[in-house]
PDB file of C-alpha atoms in Angstrom:
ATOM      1  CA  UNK A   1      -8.428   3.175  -8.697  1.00  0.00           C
ATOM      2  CA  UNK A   2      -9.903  -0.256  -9.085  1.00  0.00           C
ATOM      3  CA  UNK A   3     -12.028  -1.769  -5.621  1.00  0.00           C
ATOM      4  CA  UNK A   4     -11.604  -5.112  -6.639  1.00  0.00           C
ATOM      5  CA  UNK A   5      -7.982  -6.313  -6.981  1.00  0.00           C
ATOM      6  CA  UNK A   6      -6.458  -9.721  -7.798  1.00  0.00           C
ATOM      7  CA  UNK A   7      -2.658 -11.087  -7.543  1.00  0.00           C
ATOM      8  CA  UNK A   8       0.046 -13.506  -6.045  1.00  0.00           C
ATOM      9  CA  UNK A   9       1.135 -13.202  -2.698  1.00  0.00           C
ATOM     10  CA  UNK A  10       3.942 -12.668  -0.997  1.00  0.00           C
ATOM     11  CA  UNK A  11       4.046 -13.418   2.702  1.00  0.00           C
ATOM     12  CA  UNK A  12       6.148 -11.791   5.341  1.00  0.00           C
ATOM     13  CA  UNK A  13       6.214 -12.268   9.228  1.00  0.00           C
ATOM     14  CA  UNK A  14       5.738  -9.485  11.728  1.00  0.00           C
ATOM     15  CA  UNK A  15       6.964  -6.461  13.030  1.00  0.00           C
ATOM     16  CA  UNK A  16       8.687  -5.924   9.369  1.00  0.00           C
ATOM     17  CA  UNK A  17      10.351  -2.541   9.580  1.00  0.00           C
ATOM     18  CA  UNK A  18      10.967   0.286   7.099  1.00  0.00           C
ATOM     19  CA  UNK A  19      15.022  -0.569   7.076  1.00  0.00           C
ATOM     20  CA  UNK A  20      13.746  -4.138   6.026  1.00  0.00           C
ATOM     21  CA  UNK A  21      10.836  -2.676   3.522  1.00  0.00           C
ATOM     22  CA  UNK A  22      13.725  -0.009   2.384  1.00  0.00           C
ATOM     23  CA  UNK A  23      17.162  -0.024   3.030  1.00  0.00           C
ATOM     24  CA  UNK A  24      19.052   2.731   4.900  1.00  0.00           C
ATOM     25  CA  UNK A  25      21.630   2.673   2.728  1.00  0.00           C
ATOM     26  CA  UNK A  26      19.722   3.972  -0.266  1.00  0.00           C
ATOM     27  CA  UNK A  27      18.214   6.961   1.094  1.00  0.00           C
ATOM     28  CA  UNK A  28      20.639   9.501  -0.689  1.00  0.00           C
ATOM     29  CA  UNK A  29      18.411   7.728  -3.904  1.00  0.00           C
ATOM     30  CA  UNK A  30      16.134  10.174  -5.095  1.00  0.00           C
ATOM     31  CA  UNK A  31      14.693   8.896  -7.868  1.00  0.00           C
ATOM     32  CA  UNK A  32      11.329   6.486  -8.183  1.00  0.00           C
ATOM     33  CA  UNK A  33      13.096   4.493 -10.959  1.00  0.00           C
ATOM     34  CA  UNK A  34      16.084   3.889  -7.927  1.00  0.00           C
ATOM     35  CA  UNK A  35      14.200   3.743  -5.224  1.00  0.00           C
ATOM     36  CA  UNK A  36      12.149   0.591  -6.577  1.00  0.00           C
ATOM     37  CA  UNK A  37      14.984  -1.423  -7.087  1.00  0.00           C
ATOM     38  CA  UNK A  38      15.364  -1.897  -3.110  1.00  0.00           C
ATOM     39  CA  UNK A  39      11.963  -2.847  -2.057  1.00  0.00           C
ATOM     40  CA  UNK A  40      11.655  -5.046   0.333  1.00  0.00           C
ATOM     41  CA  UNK A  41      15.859  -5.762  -0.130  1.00  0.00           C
ATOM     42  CA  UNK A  42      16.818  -5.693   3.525  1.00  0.00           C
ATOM     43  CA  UNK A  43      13.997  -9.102   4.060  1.00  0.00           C
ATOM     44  CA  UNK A  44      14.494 -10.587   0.682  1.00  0.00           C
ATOM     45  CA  UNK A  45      17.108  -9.590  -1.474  1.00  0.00           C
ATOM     46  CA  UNK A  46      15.814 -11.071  -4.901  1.00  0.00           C
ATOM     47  CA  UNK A  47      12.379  -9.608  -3.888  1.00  0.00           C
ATOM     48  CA  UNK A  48      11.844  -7.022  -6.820  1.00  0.00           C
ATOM     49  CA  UNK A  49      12.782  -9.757  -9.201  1.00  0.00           C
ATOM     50  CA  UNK A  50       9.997 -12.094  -8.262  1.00  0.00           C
ATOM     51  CA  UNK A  51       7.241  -9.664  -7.424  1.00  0.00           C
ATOM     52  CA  UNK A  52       5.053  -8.564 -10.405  1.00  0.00           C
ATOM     53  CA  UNK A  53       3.010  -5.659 -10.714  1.00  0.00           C
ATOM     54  CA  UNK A  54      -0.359  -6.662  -9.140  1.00  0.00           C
ATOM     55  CA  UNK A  55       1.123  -8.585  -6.776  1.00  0.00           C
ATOM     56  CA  UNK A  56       0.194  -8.279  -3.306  1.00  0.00           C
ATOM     57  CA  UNK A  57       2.000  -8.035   0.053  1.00  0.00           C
ATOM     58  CA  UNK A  58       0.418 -10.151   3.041  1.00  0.00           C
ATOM     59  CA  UNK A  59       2.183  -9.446   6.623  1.00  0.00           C
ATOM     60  CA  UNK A  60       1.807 -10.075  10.252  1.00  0.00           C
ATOM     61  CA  UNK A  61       1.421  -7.335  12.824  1.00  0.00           C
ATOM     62  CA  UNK A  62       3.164  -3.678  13.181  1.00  0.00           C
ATOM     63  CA  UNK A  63       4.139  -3.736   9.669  1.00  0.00           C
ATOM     64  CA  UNK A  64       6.571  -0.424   8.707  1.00  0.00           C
ATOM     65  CA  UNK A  65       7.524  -0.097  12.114  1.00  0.00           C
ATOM     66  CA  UNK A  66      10.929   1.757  12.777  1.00  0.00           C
ATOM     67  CA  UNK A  67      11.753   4.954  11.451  1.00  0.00           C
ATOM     68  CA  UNK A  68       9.238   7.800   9.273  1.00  0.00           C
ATOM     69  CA  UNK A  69      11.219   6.932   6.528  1.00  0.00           C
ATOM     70  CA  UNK A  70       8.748   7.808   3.354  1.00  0.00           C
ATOM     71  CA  UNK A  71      10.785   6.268   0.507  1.00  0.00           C
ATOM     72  CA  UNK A  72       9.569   2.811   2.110  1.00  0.00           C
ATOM     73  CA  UNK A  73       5.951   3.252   1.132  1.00  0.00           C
ATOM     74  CA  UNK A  74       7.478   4.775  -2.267  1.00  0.00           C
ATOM     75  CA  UNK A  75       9.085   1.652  -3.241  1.00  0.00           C
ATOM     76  CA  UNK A  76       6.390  -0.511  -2.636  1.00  0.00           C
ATOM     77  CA  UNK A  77       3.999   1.464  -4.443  1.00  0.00           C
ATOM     78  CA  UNK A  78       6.156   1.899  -7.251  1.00  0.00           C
ATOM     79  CA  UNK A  79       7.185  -1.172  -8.051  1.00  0.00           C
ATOM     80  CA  UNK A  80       2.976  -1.796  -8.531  1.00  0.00           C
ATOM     81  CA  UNK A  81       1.777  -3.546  -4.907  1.00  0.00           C
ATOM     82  CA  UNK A  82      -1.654  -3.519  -5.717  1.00  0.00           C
ATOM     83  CA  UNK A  83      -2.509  -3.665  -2.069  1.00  0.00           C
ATOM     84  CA  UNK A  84      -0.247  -4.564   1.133  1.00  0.00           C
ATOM     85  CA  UNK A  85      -2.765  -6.774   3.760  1.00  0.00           C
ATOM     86  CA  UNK A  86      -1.147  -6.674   7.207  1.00  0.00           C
ATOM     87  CA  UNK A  87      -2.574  -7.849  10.660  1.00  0.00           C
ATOM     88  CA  UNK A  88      -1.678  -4.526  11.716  1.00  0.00           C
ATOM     89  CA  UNK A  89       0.096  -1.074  10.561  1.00  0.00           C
ATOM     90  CA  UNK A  90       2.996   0.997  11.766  1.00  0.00           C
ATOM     91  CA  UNK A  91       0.829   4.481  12.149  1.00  0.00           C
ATOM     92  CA  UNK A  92       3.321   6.546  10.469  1.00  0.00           C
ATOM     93  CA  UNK A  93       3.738   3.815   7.680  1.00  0.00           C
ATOM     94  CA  UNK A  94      -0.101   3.522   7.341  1.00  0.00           C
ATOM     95  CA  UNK A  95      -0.517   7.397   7.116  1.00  0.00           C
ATOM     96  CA  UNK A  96       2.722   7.463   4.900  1.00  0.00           C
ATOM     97  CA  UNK A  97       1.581   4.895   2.280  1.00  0.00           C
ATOM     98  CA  UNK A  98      -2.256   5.874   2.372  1.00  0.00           C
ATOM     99  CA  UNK A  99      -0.762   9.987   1.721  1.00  0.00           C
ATOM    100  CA  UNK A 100       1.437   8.450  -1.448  1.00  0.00           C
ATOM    101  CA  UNK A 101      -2.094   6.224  -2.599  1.00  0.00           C
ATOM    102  CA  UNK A 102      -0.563   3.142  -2.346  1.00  0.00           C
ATOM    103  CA  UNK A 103      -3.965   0.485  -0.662  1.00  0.00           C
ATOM    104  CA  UNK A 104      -3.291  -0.801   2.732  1.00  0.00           C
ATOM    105  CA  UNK A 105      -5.660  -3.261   4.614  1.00  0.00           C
ATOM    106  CA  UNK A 106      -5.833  -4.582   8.239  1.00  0.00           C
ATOM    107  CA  UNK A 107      -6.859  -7.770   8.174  1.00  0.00           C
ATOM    108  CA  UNK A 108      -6.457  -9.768  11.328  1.00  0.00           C
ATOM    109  CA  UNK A 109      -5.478 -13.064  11.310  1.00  0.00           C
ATOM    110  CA  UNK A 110      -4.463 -13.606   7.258  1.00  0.00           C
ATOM    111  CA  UNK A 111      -1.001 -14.750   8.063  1.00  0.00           C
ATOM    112  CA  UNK A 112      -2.904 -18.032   9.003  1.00  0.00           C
ATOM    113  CA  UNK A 113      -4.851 -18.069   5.888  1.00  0.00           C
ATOM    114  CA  UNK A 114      -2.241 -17.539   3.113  1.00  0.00           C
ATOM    115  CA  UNK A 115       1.060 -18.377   2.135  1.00  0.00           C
ATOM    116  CA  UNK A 116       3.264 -17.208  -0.668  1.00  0.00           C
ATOM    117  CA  UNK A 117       2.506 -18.385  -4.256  1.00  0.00           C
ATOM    118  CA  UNK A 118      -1.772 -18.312  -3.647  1.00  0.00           C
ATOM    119  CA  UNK A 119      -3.619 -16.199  -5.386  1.00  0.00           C
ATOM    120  CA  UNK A 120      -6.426 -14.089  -3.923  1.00  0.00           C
ATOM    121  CA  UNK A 121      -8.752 -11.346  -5.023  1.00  0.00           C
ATOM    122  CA  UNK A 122     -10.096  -8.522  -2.790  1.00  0.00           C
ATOM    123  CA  UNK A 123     -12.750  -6.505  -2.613  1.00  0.00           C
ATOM    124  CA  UNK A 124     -11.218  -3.078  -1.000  1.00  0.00           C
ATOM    125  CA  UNK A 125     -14.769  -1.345  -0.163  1.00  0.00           C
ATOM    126  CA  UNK A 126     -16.301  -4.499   1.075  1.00  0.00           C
ATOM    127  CA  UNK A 127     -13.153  -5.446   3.007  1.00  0.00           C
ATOM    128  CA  UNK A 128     -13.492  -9.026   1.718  1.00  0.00           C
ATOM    129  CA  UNK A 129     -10.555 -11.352   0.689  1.00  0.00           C
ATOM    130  CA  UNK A 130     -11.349 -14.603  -1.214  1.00  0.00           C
ATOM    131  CA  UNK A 131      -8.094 -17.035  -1.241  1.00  0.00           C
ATOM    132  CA  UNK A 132      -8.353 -18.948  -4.871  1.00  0.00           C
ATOM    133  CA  UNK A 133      -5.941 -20.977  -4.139  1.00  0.00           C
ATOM    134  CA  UNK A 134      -7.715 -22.884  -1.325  1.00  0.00           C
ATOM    135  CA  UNK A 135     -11.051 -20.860  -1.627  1.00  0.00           C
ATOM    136  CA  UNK A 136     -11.123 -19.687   1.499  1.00  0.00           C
ATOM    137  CA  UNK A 137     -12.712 -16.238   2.338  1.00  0.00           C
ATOM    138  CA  UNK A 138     -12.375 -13.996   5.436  1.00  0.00           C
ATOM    139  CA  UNK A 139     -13.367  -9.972   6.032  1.00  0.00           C
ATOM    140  CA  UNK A 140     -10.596  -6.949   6.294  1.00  0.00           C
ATOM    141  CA  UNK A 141     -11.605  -3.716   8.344  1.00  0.00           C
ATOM    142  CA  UNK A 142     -13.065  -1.450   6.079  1.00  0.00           C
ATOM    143  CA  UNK A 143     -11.381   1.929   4.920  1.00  0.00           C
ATOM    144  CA  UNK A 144     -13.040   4.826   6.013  1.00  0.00           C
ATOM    145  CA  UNK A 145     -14.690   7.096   3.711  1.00  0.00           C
ATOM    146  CA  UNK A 146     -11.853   9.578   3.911  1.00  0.00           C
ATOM    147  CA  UNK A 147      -8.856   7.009   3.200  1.00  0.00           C
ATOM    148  CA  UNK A 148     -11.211   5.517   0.442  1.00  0.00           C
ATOM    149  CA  UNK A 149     -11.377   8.993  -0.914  1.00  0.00           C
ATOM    150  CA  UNK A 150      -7.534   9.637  -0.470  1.00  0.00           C
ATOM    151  CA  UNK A 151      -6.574   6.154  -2.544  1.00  0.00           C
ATOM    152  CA  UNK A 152      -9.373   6.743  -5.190  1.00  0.00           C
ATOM    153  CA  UNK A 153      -7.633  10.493  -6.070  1.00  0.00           C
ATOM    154  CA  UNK A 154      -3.989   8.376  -6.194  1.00  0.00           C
ATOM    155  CA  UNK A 155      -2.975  10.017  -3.291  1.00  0.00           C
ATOM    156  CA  UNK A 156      -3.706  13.383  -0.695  1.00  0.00           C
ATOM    157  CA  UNK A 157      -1.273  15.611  -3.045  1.00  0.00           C
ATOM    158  CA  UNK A 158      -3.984  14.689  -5.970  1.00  0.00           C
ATOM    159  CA  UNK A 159      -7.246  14.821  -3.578  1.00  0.00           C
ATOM    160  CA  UNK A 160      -5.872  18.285  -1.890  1.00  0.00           C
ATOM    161  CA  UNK A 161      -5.441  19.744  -5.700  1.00  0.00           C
ATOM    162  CA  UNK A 162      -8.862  18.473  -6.717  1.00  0.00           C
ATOM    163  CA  UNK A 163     -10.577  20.340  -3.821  1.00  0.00           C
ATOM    164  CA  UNK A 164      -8.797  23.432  -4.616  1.00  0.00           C
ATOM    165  CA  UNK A 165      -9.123  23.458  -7.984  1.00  0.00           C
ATOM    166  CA  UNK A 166     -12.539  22.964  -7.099  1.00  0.00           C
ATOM    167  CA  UNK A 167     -12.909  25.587  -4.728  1.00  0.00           C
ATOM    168  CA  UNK A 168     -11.367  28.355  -6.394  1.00  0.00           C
ATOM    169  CA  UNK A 169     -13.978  27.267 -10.194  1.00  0.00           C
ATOM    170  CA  UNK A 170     -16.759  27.748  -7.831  1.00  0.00           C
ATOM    171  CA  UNK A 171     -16.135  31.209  -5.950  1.00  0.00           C
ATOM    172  CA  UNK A 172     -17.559  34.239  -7.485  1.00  0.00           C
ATOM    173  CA  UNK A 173     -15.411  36.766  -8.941  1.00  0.00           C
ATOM    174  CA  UNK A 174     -15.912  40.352  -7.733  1.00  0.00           C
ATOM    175  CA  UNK A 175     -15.585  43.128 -10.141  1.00  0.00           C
TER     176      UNK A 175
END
């Protein structure tokens, strides 16, 4: 996983909610390739045709709020959101999207610093964010060690399977 991470943004307000991140309709969709076609639909419906891979999703507070729905963190990870940087999280959507790898950030107050079309870079150890566009530069809340850990294996799926596989290569066989 790269720490430092550059794209365009794309600005939503708050309390954006998985039926707007991922439509209800779609949830008989099983597959990725399906799934990604709907992101974001229900608050912008031409969304997946404007967003690039890289991009990056800036949002106001309670972001993924509504229902546990998982395919909402799915979409926006698959169609390549480098990083979504909210005010605040939904805690199921947080735990959701940080399970499936995909980089969240709480960064309080960045609806007032950013708009769609600038471009910024982040660094997502440091927690900083550095606007291009107008050069302006404020501080996220650092991931934890453990999330950090979580994103860097591309998900807890990948991270639990490393530890195991670990584990059971270092146990000593008895004869």
């Amino acid at each position: 996983m790269k720490t430092t991470l550059e794209g365009n943004v794309f600005t939503f307000g708050k309390n954006l909610d998985t039926d707007q991140i991922y439509p209800g309709q779609y949830l008989e969709l099983a597959q990725v390739e399906d799934i990604k076609q709907h992101a974001l639909e229900g608050a912008d419906p031409d969304f997946v045709r404007k967003f690039k891979p890289g991009d990056i999703i800036v949002a106001g507070t309670n972001f993924g709020c509504g229902s546990s729905r998982e395919q909402a963190a799915i979409a926006l990870k698959a169609i390549g959101t480098s990083v979504v940087l909210a005010e605040s999280f939904a805690r199921i959507f947080y735990r959701n999207a940080i399970n499936l790898g995909l980089p969240l950030q709480v960064c309080p107050g960045i609806t007032d610093h950013v708009t769609t079309g600038d471009r910024l870079k982040i660094d997502l150890k440091e927690g900083i964010v550095h606007n291009k566009s107008t050069g302006a530069e404020f501080k996220a809340q650092q991931m934890s060690g453990y999330v950090f850990e979580i994103l860097e294996a591309g998900g807890i799926k990948p991270l639990v399977k490393k530890q195991l596989t670990q584990f059971i290569s270092h146990r000593p066989v008895r004869i």
